[in-house]
Coordinates of C-alpha atoms and ligand atoms in Angstrom, one line a residue:
X1 CA 139.2 134.9 -19.0
X2 CA 137.3 137.8 -20.7
X3 CA 138.0 141.3 -19.5
X4 CA 134.6 142.4 -18.2
X5 CA 131.4 141.5 -16.3
X6 CA 128.0 142.8 -17.2
X7 CA 125.1 143.7 -14.9
X8 CA 121.4 144.4 -15.5
X9 CA 119.9 146.7 -12.9
X10 CA 116.1 146.7 -13.3
X11 CA 115.0 149.4 -11.0
X12 CA 111.7 151.0 -10.1
X13 CA 111.9 153.9 -12.5
X14 CA 114.5 152.7 -15.0
X15 CA 116.6 149.8 -16.3
X16 CA 120.3 150.0 -16.7
X17 CA 122.9 147.8 -18.2
X18 CA 126.5 148.4 -17.0
X19 CA 129.8 146.7 -17.8
X20 CA 132.7 146.7 -15.2
X21 CA 136.3 145.7 -15.4
X22 CA 138.3 143.9 -12.7
X23 CA 139.0 147.1 -10.8
X24 CA 135.2 147.8 -10.5
X25 CA 135.5 150.7 -13.0
X26 CA 132.6 151.4 -15.3
X27 CA 133.3 150.5 -18.9
X28 CA 129.9 150.9 -20.5
X29 CA 126.3 151.9 -19.6
X30 CA 122.9 152.5 -21.1
X31 CA 119.7 153.3 -19.2
X32 CA 116.0 153.7 -20.2
X33 CA 113.0 154.7 -18.1
X34 CA 109.7 152.9 -18.2
X35 CA 106.2 154.0 -17.5
X36 CA 104.8 154.4 -14.0
X37 CA 101.1 153.3 -14.3
X38 CA 99.0 154.8 -11.6
X39 CA 95.4 153.7 -12.2
X40 CA 94.0 154.7 -8.8
X41 CA 95.2 156.3 -5.6
X42 CA 97.6 153.9 -4.0
X43 CA 97.9 151.6 -7.0
X44 CA 101.3 151.4 -8.8
X45 CA 101.9 149.1 -11.8
X46 CA 104.5 148.4 -14.5
X47 CA 104.1 146.7 -17.8
X48 CA 106.3 143.6 -17.7
X49 CA 106.6 143.4 -21.5
X50 CA 107.8 147.0 -21.5
X51 CA 110.4 146.1 -18.8
X52 CA 111.6 143.2 -20.9
X53 CA 111.9 145.3 -24.0
X54 CA 113.8 148.0 -22.1
X55 CA 116.1 145.4 -20.7
X56 CA 116.8 144.0 -24.2
X57 CA 117.3 147.5 -25.6
X58 CA 119.8 148.7 -22.9
X59 CA 121.8 145.5 -23.3
X60 CA 122.0 145.8 -27.1
X61 CA 122.6 149.6 -27.1
X62 CA 125.4 149.5 -24.6
X63 CA 127.2 146.6 -26.2
X64 CA 127.0 148.1 -29.7
X65 CA 127.9 151.6 -28.6
X66 CA 131.0 150.5 -26.7
X67 CA 132.0 147.8 -29.1
X68 CA 131.6 144.9 -26.6
X69 CA 130.6 141.4 -27.7
X70 CA 129.4 138.5 -25.7
X71 CA 132.9 137.0 -25.7
X72 CA 134.1 140.0 -23.8
X73 CA 131.8 139.2 -20.8
X74 CA 133.0 136.6 -18.3
X75 CA 129.5 136.6 -16.7
X76 CA 126.2 138.5 -16.4
X77 CA 124.5 139.4 -13.2
X78 CA 120.9 140.6 -12.6
X79 CA 119.6 142.8 -9.9
X80 CA 116.1 144.1 -9.6
X81 CA 113.5 146.1 -7.8
X82 CA 112.3 143.6 -5.2
X83 CA 108.8 142.5 -4.3
X84 CA 107.2 143.6 -7.5
X85 CA 105.0 140.7 -8.7
X86 CA 104.4 139.3 -12.2
X87 CA 102.1 136.4 -13.1
X88 CA 102.3 135.2 -16.7
X89 CA 101.3 132.3 -18.9
X90 CA 104.3 129.9 -19.4
X91 CA 102.8 128.8 -22.7
X92 CA 102.6 132.2 -24.4
X93 CA 104.9 134.3 -22.2
X94 CA 102.1 136.9 -21.8
X95 CA 101.4 138.4 -18.4
X96 CA 97.9 138.0 -17.1
X97 CA 98.1 141.4 -15.5
X98 CA 100.5 144.3 -15.1
X99 CA 103.3 143.9 -12.5
X100 CA 102.0 145.1 -9.1
X101 CA 104.8 147.3 -7.8
X102 CA 106.3 147.1 -4.3
X103 CA 104.8 150.6 -3.5
X104 CA 101.3 149.5 -4.3
X105 CA 98.9 149.6 -1.4
X106 CA 95.9 147.7 -2.8
X107 CA 96.5 144.7 -0.6
X108 CA 96.1 146.6 2.6
X109 CA 93.1 144.6 3.6
X110 CA 94.8 141.3 2.9
X111 CA 97.8 142.4 5.1
X112 CA 95.7 143.8 8.0
X113 CA 93.4 140.8 8.1
X114 CA 96.4 138.5 8.4
X115 CA 97.8 140.7 11.2
X116 CA 94.6 140.3 13.2
X117 CA 95.0 136.6 13.4
X118 CA 97.9 134.4 14.6
X119 CA 99.0 134.2 11.0
X120 CA 100.7 137.7 11.5
X121 CA 103.0 136.3 14.2
X122 CA 103.8 133.2 12.1
X123 CA 104.7 135.3 9.1
X124 CA 107.0 137.4 11.4
X125 CA 108.6 134.4 12.8
X126 CA 109.1 132.3 9.6
X127 CA 109.5 135.0 7.0
X128 CA 111.1 137.7 9.2
X129 CA 108.6 140.3 7.8
X130 CA 105.5 142.0 9.2
X131 CA 102.4 141.4 7.1
X132 CA 102.4 144.5 4.8
X133 CA 101.3 145.6 1.3
X134 CA 105.0 146.0 0.4
X135 CA 105.8 142.2 0.0
X136 CA 104.8 140.0 -2.9
X137 CA 102.6 137.4 -1.3
X138 CA 99.5 139.6 -1.0
X139 CA 100.1 140.8 -4.6
X140 CA 100.0 137.3 -6.0
X141 CA 96.9 136.6 -4.0
X142 CA 95.3 139.7 -5.4
X143 CA 96.0 138.6 -9.0
X144 CA 94.7 135.1 -8.3
X145 CA 91.5 136.5 -6.7
X146 CA 90.8 139.4 -9.1
X147 CA 91.9 138.5 -12.6
X148 CA 89.6 136.1 -14.5
X149 CA 90.9 132.6 -15.0
X150 CA 94.2 133.0 -13.3
X151 CA 93.5 130.8 -10.3
X152 CA 92.4 127.9 -12.6
X153 CA 95.4 128.5 -14.8
X154 CA 97.7 128.4 -11.7
X155 CA 96.2 125.1 -10.6
X156 CA 96.8 123.7 -14.0
X157 CA 100.5 124.8 -13.8
X158 CA 100.1 127.3 -16.6
X159 CA 100.2 130.6 -14.6
X160 CA 103.5 131.2 -13.0
X161 CA 104.8 133.9 -10.7
X162 CA 108.0 135.7 -10.5
X163 CA 109.6 138.8 -9.1
X164 CA 111.3 140.9 -11.8
X165 CA 114.5 138.9 -11.7
X166 CA 112.6 135.7 -12.4
X167 CA 110.7 137.3 -15.3
X168 CA 113.9 138.6 -16.9
X169 CA 115.8 135.4 -16.4
X170 CA 113.0 133.4 -17.9
X171 CA 113.0 135.6 -20.9
X172 CA 116.8 135.8 -21.2
X173 CA 117.1 132.0 -21.2
X174 CA 114.5 131.4 -23.9
X175 CA 111.1 132.3 -22.6
X176 CA 108.5 129.9 -24.0
X177 CA 111.4 127.8 -25.5
X178 CA 112.6 126.4 -22.2
X179 CA 113.2 129.6 -20.2
X180 CA 114.4 128.8 -16.6
X181 CA 111.9 129.6 -13.8
X182 CA 114.1 130.5 -10.9
X183 CA 114.8 133.2 -8.3
X184 CA 117.4 133.7 -5.6
X185 CA 117.2 133.6 -1.9
X186 CA 117.2 137.4 -1.5
X187 CA 114.3 138.0 -3.7
X188 CA 112.4 135.0 -2.3
X189 CA 112.9 136.4 1.2
X190 CA 110.7 139.4 0.3
X191 CA 107.5 137.4 -0.6
X192 CA 106.3 136.4 2.9
X193 CA 106.3 132.9 1.5
X194 CA 109.8 131.7 2.2
X195 CA 111.0 130.3 5.5
X196 CA 114.2 132.2 6.4
X197 CA 115.8 129.1 8.0
X198 CA 115.1 126.4 5.4
X199 CA 115.4 128.9 2.5
X200 CA 112.4 127.0 0.9
X201 CA 108.8 127.9 0.2
X202 CA 106.8 127.1 3.3
X203 CA 103.4 125.3 3.0
X204 CA 101.9 127.1 6.0
X205 CA 102.9 130.5 4.6
X206 CA 101.6 129.5 1.2
X207 CA 98.2 128.6 2.7
X208 CA 97.8 132.0 4.2
X209 CA 97.8 133.5 0.8
X210 CA 96.2 130.6 -1.2
X211 CA 99.2 130.5 -3.5
X212 CA 99.8 127.1 -5.1
X213 CA 103.4 125.9 -4.8
X214 CA 103.6 124.9 -8.5
X215 CA 103.4 128.6 -9.6
X216 CA 106.5 129.5 -7.7
X217 CA 110.1 129.6 -9.1
X218 CA 112.9 127.4 -7.8
X219 CA 115.0 129.2 -5.2
X220 CA 118.8 129.3 -5.9
X221 CA 121.8 131.0 -4.4
X222 CA 122.6 134.6 -5.3
X223 CA 125.9 133.7 -6.9
X224 CA 126.9 130.4 -8.4
X225 CA 128.6 129.3 -11.7
X226 CA 126.2 128.4 -14.5
X227 CA 123.5 128.6 -11.9
X228 CA 120.9 130.3 -14.0
X229 CA 121.5 128.7 -17.4
X230 CA 123.0 130.6 -20.3
X231 CA 121.6 133.4 -22.4
X232 CA 121.0 131.9 -25.8
X233 CA 122.3 133.1 -29.1
X234 CA 118.8 134.4 -29.8
X235 CA 118.9 136.6 -26.7
X236 CA 119.7 140.3 -26.7
X237 CA 123.3 139.7 -26.0
X238 CA 123.7 137.8 -29.2
X239 CA 125.8 135.1 -27.7
X240 CA 126.3 132.8 -24.8
X241 CA 127.3 134.4 -21.5
X242 CA 127.0 132.6 -18.1
X243 CA 124.2 134.0 -15.9
X244 CA 125.8 133.5 -12.5
X245 CA 124.4 136.3 -10.3
X246 CA 120.9 137.1 -9.2
X247 CA 120.4 139.3 -6.2
X248 CA 117.7 141.9 -5.1
X249 CA 118.8 145.5 -5.6
X250 CA 119.3 146.4 -1.9
X251 CA 121.3 143.3 -1.2
X252 CA 123.3 144.0 -4.4
X253 CA 124.1 147.4 -3.1
X254 CA 125.5 145.7 0.1
X255 CA 127.9 143.8 -2.2
X256 CA 128.7 146.9 -4.2
X257 CA 129.5 148.8 -0.9
X258 CA 131.5 145.7 0.2
X259 CA 129.4 145.4 3.4
X260 CA 130.6 141.8 3.7
X261 CA 131.3 141.6 7.4
X262 CA 128.8 141.5 10.3
X263 CA 128.3 145.0 11.6
X264 CA 128.8 146.8 8.2
X265 CA 125.9 148.9 6.9
X266 CA 124.9 151.1 4.0
X267 CA 121.9 153.3 3.0
X268 CA 120.7 153.5 -0.6
X269 CA 118.8 156.6 -1.6
X270 CA 116.7 155.9 -4.7
X271 CA 113.0 155.9 -5.2
X272 CA 112.8 154.8 -1.6
X273 CA 115.6 154.4 1.0
X274 CA 117.0 151.1 2.2
X275 CA 119.3 150.8 5.1
X276 CA 120.8 147.3 5.6
X277 CA 123.1 146.0 8.3
X278 CA 125.0 142.8 7.7
X279 CA 124.4 140.4 10.6
X280 CA 126.6 137.6 9.3
X281 CA 125.3 134.0 9.6
X282 CA 123.1 135.1 12.5
X283 CA 119.4 135.6 11.9
X284 CA 118.6 138.6 14.0
X285 CA 114.9 139.2 14.7
X286 CA 113.8 142.8 15.1
X287 CA 111.8 144.2 18.0
X288 CA 111.8 147.7 16.5
X289 CA 110.1 147.5 13.2
X290 CA 113.0 146.3 11.0
X291 CA 112.9 143.4 8.6
X292 CA 115.1 140.3 8.7
X293 CA 116.2 139.3 5.3
X294 CA 118.7 137.3 3.4
X295 CA 121.7 139.4 2.5
X296 CA 123.2 136.9 0.0
X297 CA 124.2 133.3 -0.4
X298 CA 127.3 132.4 -2.3
X299 CA 127.1 128.9 -3.9
X300 CA 126.7 126.2 -1.2
X301 CA 128.1 128.4 1.6
X302 CA 125.8 129.3 4.5
X303 CA 123.5 132.3 3.9
X304 CA 124.4 135.7 5.3
X305 CA 121.5 137.6 6.8
X306 CA 120.8 141.3 7.2
X307 CA 118.5 143.6 9.2
X308 CA 116.8 146.1 6.9
X309 CA 114.9 149.4 7.3
X310 CA 112.9 150.0 4.2
X311 CA 111.5 153.5 3.5
X312 CA 108.9 153.7 0.7
X313 CA 109.2 157.3 -0.4
X314 CA 112.4 159.4 -0.6
X315 CA 113.8 160.2 -4.1
X316 CA 110.2 159.8 -5.4
X317 CA 109.1 162.7 -3.2
X318 CA 111.6 164.8 -5.2
X319 CA 110.0 163.5 -8.4
X320 CA 106.7 164.5 -6.9
X321 CA 107.9 168.1 -6.5
X322 CA 108.9 168.0 -10.1
X323 CA 105.9 166.1 -11.7
X324 CA 102.9 166.8 -9.5
X325 CA 103.7 170.2 -7.9
X326 CA 105.9 171.5 -10.7
X327 CA 108.0 173.6 -8.4
X328 CA 111.3 172.2 -9.8
X329 CA 112.3 171.4 -13.4
X330 CA 114.6 168.5 -12.5
X331 CA 115.6 166.5 -9.4
X332 CA 118.9 168.3 -9.1
X333 CA 117.1 171.7 -8.8
X334 CA 115.8 170.5 -5.4
X335 CA 119.2 171.3 -4.1
X336 CA 119.4 174.9 -5.4
X337 CA 115.8 175.6 -4.4
X338 CA 116.3 174.2 -0.8
X339 CA 119.6 176.2 -0.5
X340 CA 117.7 179.5 -0.9
X341 CA 116.6 179.1 2.8
X342 CA 118.6 178.5 5.9
X343 CA 116.2 176.1 7.5
X344 CA 112.8 174.5 7.0
X345 CA 111.0 177.5 8.4
X346 CA 108.9 175.2 10.7
X347 CA 107.7 173.1 7.8
X348 CA 107.8 169.3 7.8
X349 CA 106.8 167.1 4.9
X350 CA 106.0 163.4 5.7
X351 CA 105.7 161.7 2.3
X352 CA 103.6 158.8 3.5
X353 CA 102.2 158.2 -0.1
X354 CA 102.3 154.4 0.4
X355 CA 101.6 154.5 4.1
X356 CA 104.7 154.4 6.3
X357 CA 107.1 151.5 6.1
X358 CA 110.0 151.0 8.6
X359 CA 109.9 151.3 11.5
X360 CA 106.2 152.2 11.7
X361 CA 104.5 149.8 9.2
X362 CA 101.3 151.9 9.1
X363 CA 99.4 151.4 5.9
X364 CA 96.7 153.8 7.3
X365 CA 99.1 156.7 7.1
X366 CA 99.0 159.2 4.2
X367 CA 101.3 162.1 3.3
X368 CA 101.1 165.5 5.0
X369 CA 102.9 168.9 4.9
X370 CA 102.5 170.5 8.3
X371 CA 103.7 173.6 10.2
X372 CA 102.8 175.9 7.3
X373 CA 102.5 179.6 7.9
X374 CA 102.0 182.6 5.5
X375 CA 105.8 183.1 5.6
X376 CA 106.6 179.7 3.9
X377 CA 107.4 179.3 0.2
X378 CA 108.5 176.7 -2.3
X379 CA 112.1 176.7 -1.0
X380 CA 110.8 175.6 2.5
X381 CA 108.9 172.8 0.8
X382 CA 112.0 171.7 -1.1
X383 CA 114.1 171.8 2.1
X384 CA 111.4 169.9 4.0
X385 CA 111.5 167.2 1.3
X386 CA 115.3 166.8 1.6
X387 CA 114.9 166.7 5.4
X388 CA 112.2 164.1 5.1
X389 CA 114.6 161.8 3.3
X390 CA 117.1 162.2 6.1
X391 CA 114.6 162.1 9.1
X392 CA 113.1 158.9 7.8
X393 CA 116.7 157.5 7.7
X394 CA 117.2 158.7 11.2
X395 CA 114.1 156.7 12.3
X396 CA 115.6 153.6 10.9
X397 CA 119.1 154.2 12.3
X398 CA 117.6 154.6 15.7
X399 CA 115.7 151.3 15.3
X400 CA 118.8 149.6 14.1
X401 CA 120.7 150.7 17.2
X402 CA 118.0 149.5 19.5
X403 CA 118.0 146.0 17.8
X404 CA 121.7 145.6 17.4
X405 CA 123.2 147.7 20.2
X406 CA 125.9 148.7 17.7
X407 CA 126.3 152.5 17.4
X408 CA 126.7 153.7 13.8
X409 CA 130.2 155.3 13.3
X410 CA 129.9 156.3 9.7
X411 CA 127.0 155.9 7.2
X412 CA 128.0 154.6 3.7
X413 CA 125.6 156.0 1.2
X414 CA 124.8 155.5 -2.5
X415 CA 121.9 155.9 -5.0
X416 CA 120.6 158.8 -7.2
X417 CA 119.8 161.2 -4.3
X418 CA 123.4 161.1 -3.0
X419 CA 124.2 163.4 -6.0
X420 CA 122.5 166.1 -3.8
X421 CA 125.3 167.5 -1.6
X422 CA 123.0 169.6 0.5
X423 CA 120.8 166.5 1.3
X424 CA 123.9 164.6 2.4
X425 CA 125.0 167.5 4.6
X426 CA 121.5 167.5 6.2
X427 CA 121.8 163.7 6.7
X428 CA 125.1 164.1 8.6
X429 CA 123.5 166.9 10.7
X430 CA 120.4 164.9 11.5
X431 CA 122.3 161.8 12.4
X432 CA 125.2 163.3 14.1
X433 CA 127.6 160.9 12.3
X434 CA 129.7 161.4 9.1
X435 CA 128.3 160.3 5.8
X436 CA 130.6 158.7 3.2
X437 CA 129.9 158.3 -0.5
X438 CA 132.1 155.9 -2.7
X439 CA 133.6 156.8 -6.0
X440 CA 131.4 154.3 -7.8
X441 CA 127.9 155.5 -7.0
X442 CA 126.3 152.7 -9.0
X443 CA 126.8 150.2 -6.2
X444 CA 123.6 148.2 -7.1
X445 CA 124.8 147.3 -10.6
X446 CA 128.4 146.8 -9.3
X447 CA 127.1 144.4 -6.6
X448 CA 125.3 142.3 -9.2
X449 CA 128.5 142.2 -11.3
X450 CA 130.4 141.1 -8.1
X451 CA 127.9 138.3 -7.5
X452 CA 128.2 137.1 -11.1
X453 CA 132.0 137.6 -11.3
X454 CA 132.8 135.9 -8.0
X455 CA 130.9 132.8 -9.2
X456 CA 133.0 132.3 -12.3
X457 CA 136.4 133.2 -10.7
X458 CA 136.6 136.7 -12.4
X459 CA 137.2 137.9 -8.8
X460 CA 138.9 135.3 -6.7
X461 CA 138.3 136.7 -3.2
X462 CA 136.2 139.2 -1.2
X463 CA 139.5 141.1 -0.5
X464 CA 139.8 141.9 -4.1
X465 CA 136.4 143.6 -3.9
X466 CA 137.3 145.5 -0.8
X467 CA 140.3 146.9 -2.6
X468 CA 138.0 148.3 -5.2
X469 CA 136.1 150.5 -2.8
X470 CA 137.3 154.1 -2.5
X471 CA 135.7 157.1 -0.9
X472 CA 134.8 160.1 -3.0
X473 CA 133.4 162.5 -0.4
X474 CA 132.6 162.7 3.3
X475 CA 130.2 165.1 5.1
X476 CA 130.7 165.9 8.8
X477 CA 127.8 167.0 11.1
X478 CA 127.6 170.7 11.7
X479 CA 124.5 171.0 13.9
X480 CA 124.9 171.0 17.6
X481 CA 123.0 168.5 19.8
X482 CA 120.2 170.8 20.7
X483 CA 119.5 171.7 17.0
X484 CA 119.5 168.0 16.2
X485 CA 117.1 167.0 19.0
X486 CA 114.6 169.8 18.5
X487 CA 114.6 169.2 14.7
X488 CA 113.9 165.5 15.3
X489 CA 111.2 166.2 17.9
X490 CA 109.4 168.3 15.2
X491 CA 109.6 165.4 12.8
X492 CA 108.2 162.9 15.3
X493 CA 105.3 165.2 15.9
X494 CA 104.7 165.5 12.1
X495 CA 104.7 161.7 11.7
X496 CA 101.9 161.4 14.3
X497 CA 99.7 163.7 12.2
X498 CA 99.8 161.3 9.3
X499 CA 98.7 158.2 11.1
X500 CA 95.2 156.7 11.1
X501 CA 94.2 158.7 8.0
X502 CA 92.7 156.1 5.7
X503 CA 90.1 153.5 6.8
X504 CA 91.3 150.0 6.1
X505 CA 88.8 147.8 8.0
Ligands
LIG1 P1 116.0 153.7 -8.5 O1 117.1 152.8 -8.7 O2 115.1 153.5 -7.3 O3 115.2 154.0 -9.7 P2 118.1 155.9 -8.5 O4 119.2 155.4 -7.6 O5 118.3 155.9 -9.9 O6 116.7 155.1 -8.1 O7 117.7 157.3 -8.0 C1 116.6 158.0 -8.6 C2 115.9 158.9 -7.6 O8 116.9 159.9 -7.2 C3 114.8 159.6 -8.2 O9 113.6 159.4 -7.3 C4 115.2 161.1 -8.2 O10 114.1 162.0 -7.9 C5 116.3 161.2 -7.2 N1 117.3 162.1 -7.5 C6 118.2 162.1 -8.5 N2 119.0 163.1 -8.5 C7 118.7 163.9 -7.4 C8 119.2 165.1 -6.8 N3 120.2 165.7 -7.3 N4 118.6 165.5 -5.7 C9 117.6 164.8 -5.1 N5 117.1 163.7 -5.6 C10 117.6 163.2 -6.8

């Protein structure tokens, strides 16, 4: 058995390739950003060809730099930004349109029209999701309706759809020369097109969006030996490695955080925040604005489900301070700037740039900074940005408690923002429970490696994975209850100010 497992983590802002050993330690890594294409307010696109080039480049660079060959890899896993939709020509490999990114709100009319009919309830029931711009189904419909010739090409079987995992797997396995057209249950569960119980595309759901079944990939488990074909000798790895793991990024982080038992939860702080609670083999339906999603499926075992609270804008609000406002030079400076003040000085920032996701699901919301007085300065804005990350997580934790009845005892965290110690302290203060960060912060890539490695016997049991998890740091709440409650009341008031801002109907 080779010594390592590799994982591609194709995220919203960048693509990483990482190599891990049996202890879950990082052996190699390379990472490249890609362009965020913002053609109009609310529109967010990526160039799928650039994403494939970046993926090839990070694979090759990491392997060369660390002297790793394909024979050193027992398996390769893929994890990806979810919901982002690509439609391409299977004969040429060329996309018909840019990838429409999960944050894009152009499908708000499609989503709200569905929600006004009984289709909305059927989508909730069958797919476990509220009709929203976030998910892929409306994005595919938009491309079919708005890009010349694509509908006819889809009817002829030439135009095919994929989330980013599907696009990369197709390219990694040969592209126009027989590339496999597949996805996994976790990614498929984010389209509004898959039935959560049958784990298959659902004709009624497809009819709501006018999506022909033949353009869709085959749905496979998240982890299975030789499941996804092999990378070819022509691929960027330069050799044959089993592709045995494919899992959406937030579900991958669940694996990386070893949330493998019902009742275990984690919160990932990246571009957005994603809090997932493992509900085991039980499909729990939310009454409080959470999503029901597939957590993972190992081979022919039963699927494991999760409840999820997805927040669109958290770390990307920090990027906005850097790129649009220019009040910080880099993301880490948000911590030193916010630390210049003791509190938010009455300022709340609700970064509803893509509307509000969980638990509100309001595509008519837009961002607002409220409570300003002449006294306030950049430091208050920075502090309010970090608080917004944490208050949005509090909204989701409260919803999770209402749905599950299980009180949170400790919050396991990961992702880029967790490098910000002040933000993690604020999170413990706002929640009133400790926050715990593991040694390996790259839980998403690690989770994809686990999915791939479990399938080929590199890891033999889930207990081996549990042994690999170690805490690096824990933050304890310092606020008293009344500080906590008055702070949260201010946040709830601020959220109300952002609603009903854009006209959708
Ligand atoms: P993704 O996988 O979604 O691309 P990452 O987990 O790589 O995200 O996290 C990147 C995000 O984390 C960026 O939005 C960035 O603004 C934010 N970030 C990184 N470092 C810090 C920091 N020290 N403080 C606050 N935010 C940070």
